[in-house]
GROMACS .gro file of C-alpha atoms in nm:
model
  285
    1MET     CA    1   0.994   2.532   2.267
    2ASN     CA    2   1.006   2.148   2.258
    3ILE     CA    3   1.170   1.930   2.551
    4PHE     CA    4   1.252   1.587   2.594
    5ILE     CA    5   1.219   1.419   2.888
    6ALA     CA    6   1.365   1.044   2.905
    7VAL     CA    7   1.252   0.817   3.178
    8ASP     CA    8   1.371   0.552   3.412
    9MET     CA    9   1.249   0.404   3.684
   10GLU     CA   10   1.493   0.256   3.939
   11GLY     CA   11   1.579   0.640   4.046
   12ALA     CA   12   1.211   0.706   4.105
   13THR     CA   13   1.103   0.849   4.420
   14GLY     CA   14   1.032   0.589   4.660
   15VAL     CA   15   1.167   0.308   4.447
   16VAL     CA   16   1.431   0.049   4.589
   17HIS     CA   17   1.347  -0.277   4.479
   18PRO     CA   18   1.329  -0.511   4.214
   19ASP     CA   19   0.955  -0.572   4.278
   20GLN     CA   20   0.868  -0.218   4.228
   21LEU     CA   21   0.977  -0.248   3.894
   22GLY     CA   22   0.779  -0.458   3.657
   23PRO     CA   23   0.448  -0.576   3.664
   24ASP     CA   24   0.485  -0.906   3.856
   25GLY     CA   25   0.617  -0.748   4.130
   26ARG     CA   26   0.393  -0.618   4.409
   27GLY     CA   27   0.525  -0.286   4.482
   28TYR     CA   28   0.508  -0.217   4.098
   29SER     CA   29   0.158  -0.013   4.109
   30GLN     CA   30   0.292   0.208   4.366
   31GLY     CA   31   0.636   0.256   4.174
   32GLN     CA   32   0.438   0.350   3.863
   33LYS     CA   33   0.248   0.610   4.076
   34PHE     CA   34   0.580   0.750   4.216
   35LEU     CA   35   0.758   0.733   3.863
   36THR     CA   36   0.423   0.953   3.708
   37GLY     CA   37   0.473   1.208   3.984
   38ASP     CA   38   0.838   1.280   3.910
   39VAL     CA   39   0.772   1.299   3.549
   40ASN     CA   40   0.467   1.560   3.652
   41ALA     CA   41   0.693   1.768   3.811
   42ALA     CA   42   0.938   1.809   3.553
   43ILE     CA   43   0.655   1.908   3.321
   44ASP     CA   44   0.512   2.131   3.565
   45GLY     CA   45   0.870   2.313   3.593
   46ILE     CA   46   0.906   2.334   3.217
   47ARG     CA   47   0.599   2.499   3.186
   48ASP     CA   48   0.615   2.710   3.472
   49VAL     CA   49   0.917   2.898   3.246
   50VAL     CA   50   0.740   2.800   2.909
   51PRO     CA   51   0.367   2.742   2.909
   52ASP     CA   52   0.334   2.640   2.591
   53ALA     CA   53   0.620   2.423   2.561
   54ARG     CA   54   0.603   2.103   2.336
   55ILE     CA   55   0.696   1.788   2.585
   56VAL     CA   56   0.763   1.462   2.490
   57VAL     CA   57   0.822   1.196   2.775
   58GLY     CA   58   1.031   0.871   2.646
   59ASP     CA   59   0.915   0.573   2.889
   60GLY     CA   60   1.215   0.425   2.904
   61HIS     CA   61   1.240   0.134   3.166
   62GLY     CA   62   1.199  -0.246   3.137
   63ILE     CA   63   0.848  -0.317   2.937
   64MET     CA   64   0.833   0.051   2.901
   65ARG     CA   65   0.468   0.104   2.964
   66ASN     CA   66   0.527   0.228   3.315
   67VAL     CA   67   0.437   0.592   3.363
   68LEU     CA   68   0.044   0.583   3.367
   69LEU     CA   69  -0.050   0.786   3.059
   70GLU     CA   70  -0.428   0.860   3.241
   71ALA     CA   71  -0.206   1.089   3.507
   72VAL     CA   72   0.061   1.271   3.296
   73ARG     CA   73  -0.027   1.651   3.204
   74PRO     CA   74  -0.275   1.703   2.949
   75GLY     CA   75  -0.089   1.812   2.578
   76VAL     CA   76   0.198   1.568   2.681
   77ARG     CA   77   0.279   1.316   2.418
   78VAL     CA   78   0.445   0.992   2.584
   79VAL     CA   79   0.677   0.699   2.385
   80THR     CA   80   0.565   0.401   2.533
   81GLY     CA   81   0.581   0.041   2.398
   82ALA     CA   82   0.900  -0.236   2.360
   83ALA     CA   83   1.227  -0.137   2.324
   84ARG     CA   84   1.270  -0.401   2.024
   85SER     CA   85   1.540  -0.215   1.789
   86ALA     CA   86   1.248  -0.213   1.519
   87ASN     CA   87   1.041  -0.032   1.741
   88LYS     CA   88   1.266   0.183   1.931
   89PRO     CA   89   1.601   0.166   1.825
   90LEU     CA   90   1.738   0.452   2.051
   91CYS     CA   91   1.573   0.233   2.346
   92GLN     CA   92   1.479   0.527   2.625
   93MET     CA   93   1.590   0.806   2.367
   94GLU     CA   94   1.331   0.690   2.086
   95GLY     CA   95   1.112   1.006   1.983
   96ILE     CA   96   1.417   1.256   2.009
   97ASN     CA   97   1.542   1.441   1.705
   98ALA     CA   98   1.702   1.758   1.602
   99THR     CA   99   1.356   1.960   1.669
  100PHE     CA  100   1.433   1.954   2.021
  101ASP     CA  101   1.560   2.225   2.229
  102ALA     CA  102   1.691   2.069   2.578
  103ALA     CA  103   1.633   1.738   2.739
  104PHE     CA  104   1.595   1.608   3.061
  105CYS     CA  105   1.653   1.237   3.237
  106VAL     CA  106   1.417   1.153   3.503
  107GLY     CA  107   1.417   0.817   3.730
  108TYR     CA  108   1.789   0.741   3.692
  109HIS     CA  109   2.033   0.519   3.842
  110SER     CA  110   2.434   0.491   3.840
  111LYS     CA  111   2.623   0.259   3.612
  112ALA     CA  112   2.688  -0.115   3.651
  113GLY     CA  113   2.973  -0.183   3.914
  114THR     CA  114   2.888   0.092   4.133
  115THR     CA  115   2.958   0.029   4.486
  116PRO     CA  116   2.742   0.065   4.642
  117GLY     CA  117   2.487   0.122   4.401
  118LEU     CA  118   2.104   0.122   4.422
  119LEU     CA  119   1.966  -0.099   4.189
  120ALA     CA  120   2.262  -0.027   3.971
  121HIS     CA  121   2.308  -0.147   3.587
  122THR     CA  122   2.365  -0.038   3.269
  123PHE     CA  123   2.042  -0.076   3.040
  124VAL     CA  124   2.019  -0.483   3.053
  125GLY     CA  125   2.176  -0.589   3.392
  126ALA     CA  126   2.128  -0.937   3.313
  127ALA     CA  127   2.353  -0.940   3.033
  128VAL     CA  128   2.544  -0.640   3.008
  129HIS     CA  129   2.852  -0.615   3.231
  130ALA     CA  130   2.965  -0.259   3.126
  131TRP     CA  131   2.923  -0.003   2.847
  132TYR     CA  132   3.182   0.211   2.700
  133LEU     CA  133   3.170   0.552   2.516
  134ASN     CA  134   3.521   0.631   2.368
  135ASP     CA  135   3.691   0.329   2.596
  136ARG     CA  136   3.529   0.474   2.951
  137PRO     CA  137   3.265   0.275   3.112
  138VAL     CA  138   2.959   0.454   3.131
  139GLY     CA  139   2.623   0.499   3.242
  140GLU     CA  140   2.255   0.528   3.096
  141VAL     CA  141   2.253   0.890   3.148
  142GLU     CA  142   2.615   0.974   2.990
  143VAL     CA  143   2.484   0.769   2.660
  144ASN     CA  144   2.169   0.937   2.661
  145ALA     CA  145   2.371   1.261   2.680
  146ALA     CA  146   2.584   1.166   2.396
  147ILE     CA  147   2.286   1.057   2.181
  148CYS     CA  148   2.144   1.413   2.268
  149ALA     CA  149   2.463   1.576   2.163
  150SER     CA  150   2.454   1.385   1.822
  151PHE     CA  151   2.141   1.585   1.768
  152GLY     CA  152   2.293   1.934   1.915
  153ILE     CA  153   2.061   1.926   2.229
  154PRO     CA  154   2.200   1.971   2.580
  155LEU     CA  155   2.099   1.769   2.864
  156LEU     CA  156   2.011   2.032   3.161
  157LEU     CA  157   1.873   1.824   3.431
  158VAL     CA  158   1.887   1.471   3.622
  159SER     CA  159   1.643   1.320   3.868
  160GLY     CA  160   1.764   0.980   4.025
  161ASN     CA  161   1.992   0.782   4.331
  162SER     CA  162   2.271   0.969   4.547
  163ASP     CA  163   2.495   0.740   4.420
  164LEU     CA  164   2.442   0.861   4.038
  165VAL     CA  165   2.624   1.244   4.173
  166PRO     CA  166   2.988   1.130   4.170
  167GLU     CA  167   2.930   0.932   3.827
  168ILE     CA  168   2.812   1.232   3.655
  169ALA     CA  169   3.036   1.466   3.818
  170GLU     CA  170   3.346   1.296   3.673
  171TRP     CA  171   3.209   1.421   3.292
  172ASN     CA  172   2.984   1.699   3.355
  173PRO     CA  173   3.006   1.838   3.735
  174MET     CA  174   2.800   2.124   3.615
  175LEU     CA  175   2.490   1.896   3.552
  176GLN     CA  176   2.258   1.916   3.832
  177VAL     CA  177   2.099   1.610   3.976
  178VAL     CA  178   1.828   1.600   4.208
  179VAL     CA  179   1.810   1.341   4.455
  180THR     CA  180   1.534   1.148   4.505
  181LYS     CA  181   1.669   0.881   4.776
  182ASP     CA  182   1.985   0.863   4.970
  183THR     CA  183   2.142   0.518   4.853
  184LEU     CA  184   2.231   0.282   5.132
  185GLY     CA  185   2.276  -0.039   4.951
  186PRO     CA  186   2.138  -0.260   4.623
  187THR     CA  187   1.789  -0.226   4.763
  188ALA     CA  188   1.736   0.015   4.999
  189ALA     CA  189   1.763   0.381   5.053
  190ILE     CA  190   1.639   0.698   5.298
  191CYS     CA  191   1.371   0.823   5.065
  192ARG     CA  192   1.251   1.195   5.049
  193THR     CA  193   0.835   1.171   5.036
  194PRO     CA  194   0.671   1.238   4.685
  195ASP     CA  195   0.570   1.581   4.787
  196ASP     CA  196   0.906   1.713   4.881
  197THR     CA  197   1.081   1.554   4.540
  198TYR     CA  198   0.774   1.704   4.319
  199ARG     CA  199   0.901   2.039   4.487
  200GLU     CA  200   1.262   1.992   4.406
  201ILE     CA  201   1.231   1.852   4.062
  202ARG     CA  202   0.985   2.108   3.985
  203ALA     CA  203   1.185   2.415   4.098
  204ALA     CA  204   1.508   2.231   3.961
  205ALA     CA  205   1.335   2.181   3.611
  206ALA     CA  206   1.248   2.562   3.602
  207ALA     CA  207   1.569   2.696   3.715
  208ALA     CA  208   1.789   2.448   3.456
  209LEU     CA  209   1.550   2.584   3.153
  210ARG     CA  210   1.577   2.927   3.268
  211LYS     CA  211   1.951   2.936   3.279
  212HIS     CA  212   1.963   2.718   2.919
  213ILE     CA  213   1.717   3.022   2.776
  214ASP     CA  214   1.977   3.269   2.943
  215THR     CA  215   2.295   3.124   2.855
  216ALA     CA  216   2.205   2.878   2.557
  217ILE     CA  217   2.385   2.577   2.760
  218GLU     CA  218   2.623   2.352   2.523
  219PRO     CA  219   2.548   1.966   2.458
  220TYR     CA  220   2.762   1.748   2.632
  221THR     CA  221   3.041   1.717   2.400
  222ALA     CA  222   3.121   1.711   2.010
  223MET     CA  223   3.006   1.422   1.894
  224ALA     CA  224   3.084   1.413   1.538
  225THR     CA  225   3.198   1.052   1.561
  226CYS     CA  226   3.298   0.839   1.905
  227SER     CA  227   3.342   0.483   1.985
  228MET     CA  228   3.092   0.277   2.149
  229ALA     CA  229   3.117  -0.098   2.320
  230VAL     CA  230   2.907  -0.345   2.502
  231GLU     CA  231   3.112  -0.599   2.738
  232PHE     CA  232   2.857  -0.898   2.824
  233HIS     CA  233   2.886  -1.100   3.114
  234ARG     CA  234   2.913  -1.432   2.874
  235ARG     CA  235   3.119  -1.514   2.582
  236ASP     CA  236   2.810  -1.684   2.433
  237VAL     CA  237   2.580  -1.398   2.475
  238ALA     CA  238   2.847  -1.175   2.299
  239HIS     CA  239   2.888  -1.430   1.992
  240ARG     CA  240   2.499  -1.397   1.952
  241ALA     CA  241   2.539  -1.005   1.969
  242LEU     CA  242   2.800  -1.015   1.659
  243ALA     CA  243   2.528  -1.165   1.446
  244ALA     CA  244   2.376  -0.832   1.449
  245GLY     CA  245   2.598  -0.703   1.190
  246GLY     CA  246   2.795  -0.343   1.224
  247VAL     CA  247   2.963  -0.430   1.499
  248VAL     CA  248   3.300  -0.599   1.562
  249MET     CA  249   3.463  -0.816   1.844
  250THR     CA  250   3.759  -0.700   2.038
  251ASN     CA  251   3.762  -1.005   2.301
  252GLU     CA  252   3.550  -1.284   2.392
  253THR     CA  253   3.314  -1.081   2.588
  254THR     CA  254   3.294  -0.737   2.390
  255ILE     CA  255   3.164  -0.594   2.066
  256ARG     CA  256   3.250  -0.271   1.941
  257THR     CA  257   3.150   0.019   1.659
  258ASP     CA  258   3.382   0.309   1.565
  259CYS     CA  259   3.373   0.640   1.416
  260LEU     CA  260   2.991   0.717   1.414
  261PRO     CA  261   2.766   0.944   1.577
  262ALA     CA  262   2.666   0.859   1.899
  263ASN     CA  263   2.286   0.830   1.790
  264GLU     CA  264   2.398   0.594   1.505
  265ALA     CA  265   2.676   0.419   1.742
  266PHE     CA  266   2.399   0.310   2.016
  267ILE     CA  267   2.152   0.216   1.753
  268ARG     CA  268   2.398  -0.050   1.624
  269CYS     CA  269   2.476  -0.114   1.982
  270TRP     CA  270   2.138  -0.141   2.074
  271TYR     CA  271   2.032  -0.422   1.788
  272ALA     CA  272   2.332  -0.617   1.870
  273VAL     CA  273   2.235  -0.629   2.275
  274THR     CA  274   1.879  -0.731   2.127
  275ARG     CA  275   2.022  -1.011   1.939
  276ALA     CA  276   2.227  -1.141   2.196
  277LEU     CA  277   1.890  -1.164   2.428
  278GLU     CA  278   1.767  -1.411   2.147
  279GLU     CA  279   1.796  -1.761   2.277
  280ILE     CA  280   1.925  -2.042   2.106
  281PRO     CA  281   1.633  -2.314   2.076
  282THR     CA  282   1.716  -2.588   2.265
  283TRP     CA  283   1.733  -2.849   1.990
  284LEU     CA  284   2.023  -2.687   1.827
  285THR     CA  285   2.213  -2.672   2.161
   0.00000   0.00000   0.00000
């Protein structure tokens, strides 16, 4: 059995503040340790059910070199490195394909605009105001679930912040979320200890996989084709995104693609986002 674990960081155990999210922050090394513990909990739960499962972990946060490779369980492979479209066109889901049987999301947060949302954003908070799937604003978990579905793969379990629970309930009330902390606001939460979240994630991962083996959980939804759109905070950023090609502008701040499987739609949108982040040289402004 082949399992893909997509990893973010804002929803990891103990992570509550931007200084834990990148190498310039004083809490980053602690955040890495907590995140890797959550990843290992999911791995251990999977192996409790299928000891010889082939597991691939996709490091999907920020610089995407956050998971402590030396601390990950033996035999697991980790997709690591920058999410430039030339490297990782599927961003957090890079490495997944139709050979996988199931997916998990570890360390996730709520979508942009969530009130109150702990470290809430969608993919690139500094640039992206909202991300849309079939004309609905969605978060990273739902986008990833749609990408999985385009390969025929079900998402079995999510771990993350408490404010993610109602968001997921809107589109899949049966999908379990292991809550790592109870949100108090944008940069504070009531945190569970790493020992407690380890036990909860491990047990939930095992239970979710057993259920899938017994009942064949279906992918998120039929994703023969879909529309996907990205709304930016600023019009100049949206215009830079349009230069990527394969997308159209629907208003001054939004680009869109239609009638594609979710994985292909995302690849186009992600390329557009990465192009949008390319600053114009000052001598041309």
